[in-house]
JSON list of C-alpha atoms in Angstrom, two decimals:
[
{"chain": "A", "resi": 1, "resn": "UNK", "atom": "CA", "xyz": [36.10, -58.46, 134.34]},
{"chain": "A", "resi": 2, "resn": "UNK", "atom": "CA", "xyz": [36.16, -58.28, 130.55]},
{"chain": "A", "resi": 3, "resn": "UNK", "atom": "CA", "xyz": [38.54, -55.81, 128.95]},
{"chain": "A", "resi": 4, "resn": "UNK", "atom": "CA", "xyz": [35.77, -54.04, 127.06]},
{"chain": "A", "resi": 5, "resn": "UNK", "atom": "CA", "xyz": [33.96, -53.36, 130.33]},
{"chain": "A", "resi": 6, "resn": "UNK", "atom": "CA", "xyz": [37.08, -51.90, 131.92]},
{"chain": "A", "resi": 7, "resn": "UNK", "atom": "CA", "xyz": [37.62, -49.71, 128.86]},
{"chain": "A", "resi": 8, "resn": "UNK", "atom": "CA", "xyz": [34.00, -48.57, 129.00]},
{"chain": "A", "resi": 9, "resn": "UNK", "atom": "CA", "xyz": [34.30, -47.64, 132.68]},
{"chain": "A", "resi": 10, "resn": "UNK", "atom": "CA", "xyz": [37.51, -45.68, 132.04]},
{"chain": "A", "resi": 11, "resn": "UNK", "atom": "CA", "xyz": [35.93, -43.81, 129.13]},
{"chain": "A", "resi": 12, "resn": "UNK", "atom": "CA", "xyz": [32.89, -43.03, 131.28]},
{"chain": "A", "resi": 13, "resn": "UNK", "atom": "CA", "xyz": [35.10, -41.67, 134.06]},
{"chain": "A", "resi": 14, "resn": "UNK", "atom": "CA", "xyz": [36.94, -39.48, 131.55]},
{"chain": "A", "resi": 15, "resn": "UNK", "atom": "CA", "xyz": [33.69, -38.15, 130.10]},
{"chain": "A", "resi": 16, "resn": "UNK", "atom": "CA", "xyz": [32.09, -37.48, 133.48]},
{"chain": "A", "resi": 17, "resn": "UNK", "atom": "CA", "xyz": [35.00, -36.05, 135.48]},
{"chain": "A", "resi": 18, "resn": "UNK", "atom": "CA", "xyz": [37.74, -34.76, 133.17]},
{"chain": "A", "resi": 19, "resn": "UNK", "atom": "CA", "xyz": [35.99, -33.27, 130.14]},
{"chain": "A", "resi": 20, "resn": "UNK", "atom": "CA", "xyz": [33.60, -30.91, 131.99]},
{"chain": "A", "resi": 21, "resn": "UNK", "atom": "CA", "xyz": [36.42, -29.27, 134.00]},
{"chain": "A", "resi": 22, "resn": "UNK", "atom": "CA", "xyz": [39.91, -30.12, 132.75]},
{"chain": "A", "resi": 23, "resn": "UNK", "atom": "CA", "xyz": [41.52, -27.43, 134.92]},
{"chain": "A", "resi": 24, "resn": "UNK", "atom": "CA", "xyz": [40.04, -28.87, 138.10]},
{"chain": "A", "resi": 25, "resn": "UNK", "atom": "CA", "xyz": [41.03, -32.44, 137.33]},
{"chain": "A", "resi": 26, "resn": "UNK", "atom": "CA", "xyz": [44.39, -32.03, 139.02]},
{"chain": "A", "resi": 27, "resn": "UNK", "atom": "CA", "xyz": [42.81, -30.95, 142.27]},
{"chain": "A", "resi": 28, "resn": "UNK", "atom": "CA", "xyz": [40.25, -33.78, 142.10]},
{"chain": "A", "resi": 29, "resn": "UNK", "atom": "CA", "xyz": [43.01, -36.31, 141.54]},
{"chain": "A", "resi": 30, "resn": "UNK", "atom": "CA", "xyz": [45.17, -34.79, 144.27]},
{"chain": "A", "resi": 31, "resn": "UNK", "atom": "CA", "xyz": [42.29, -34.90, 146.73]},
{"chain": "A", "resi": 32, "resn": "UNK", "atom": "CA", "xyz": [41.52, -38.51, 145.83]},
{"chain": "A", "resi": 33, "resn": "UNK", "atom": "CA", "xyz": [45.15, -39.55, 146.32]},
{"chain": "A", "resi": 34, "resn": "UNK", "atom": "CA", "xyz": [45.32, -37.68, 149.65]},
{"chain": "A", "resi": 35, "resn": "UNK", "atom": "CA", "xyz": [42.15, -39.43, 150.81]},
{"chain": "A", "resi": 36, "resn": "UNK", "atom": "CA", "xyz": [43.53, -42.86, 149.88]},
{"chain": "A", "resi": 37, "resn": "UNK", "atom": "CA", "xyz": [46.80, -42.13, 151.71]},
{"chain": "A", "resi": 38, "resn": "UNK", "atom": "CA", "xyz": [44.96, -40.95, 154.82]},
{"chain": "A", "resi": 39, "resn": "UNK", "atom": "CA", "xyz": [42.73, -44.03, 154.70]},
{"chain": "A", "resi": 40, "resn": "UNK", "atom": "CA", "xyz": [45.64, -46.48, 154.55]},
{"chain": "A", "resi": 41, "resn": "UNK", "atom": "CA", "xyz": [47.56, -44.58, 157.24]},
{"chain": "A", "resi": 42, "resn": "UNK", "atom": "CA", "xyz": [44.55, -44.84, 159.56]},
{"chain": "A", "resi": 43, "resn": "UNK", "atom": "CA", "xyz": [44.32, -48.58, 158.89]},
{"chain": "A", "resi": 44, "resn": "UNK", "atom": "CA", "xyz": [48.04, -48.93, 159.59]},
{"chain": "A", "resi": 45, "resn": "UNK", "atom": "CA", "xyz": [47.75, -47.00, 162.83]},
{"chain": "A", "resi": 46, "resn": "UNK", "atom": "CA", "xyz": [44.77, -49.04, 164.00]},
{"chain": "A", "resi": 47, "resn": "UNK", "atom": "CA", "xyz": [46.62, -52.30, 163.25]},
{"chain": "A", "resi": 48, "resn": "UNK", "atom": "CA", "xyz": [49.76, -51.11, 165.03]},
{"chain": "A", "resi": 49, "resn": "UNK", "atom": "CA", "xyz": [47.82, -49.98, 168.10]},
{"chain": "A", "resi": 50, "resn": "UNK", "atom": "CA", "xyz": [46.20, -53.40, 168.68]}
]
């Protein structure tokens, strides 16, 4: 993927999610990280149980 496209996507994410509610960004990011951790734990548990 070209660098300019990655930069454009990052800027778009900042404009859409962070600028409208900067105080809530921490909770959004925390929830996203928690969801990713739960997802990978469930994959690990399903692999270990096979």
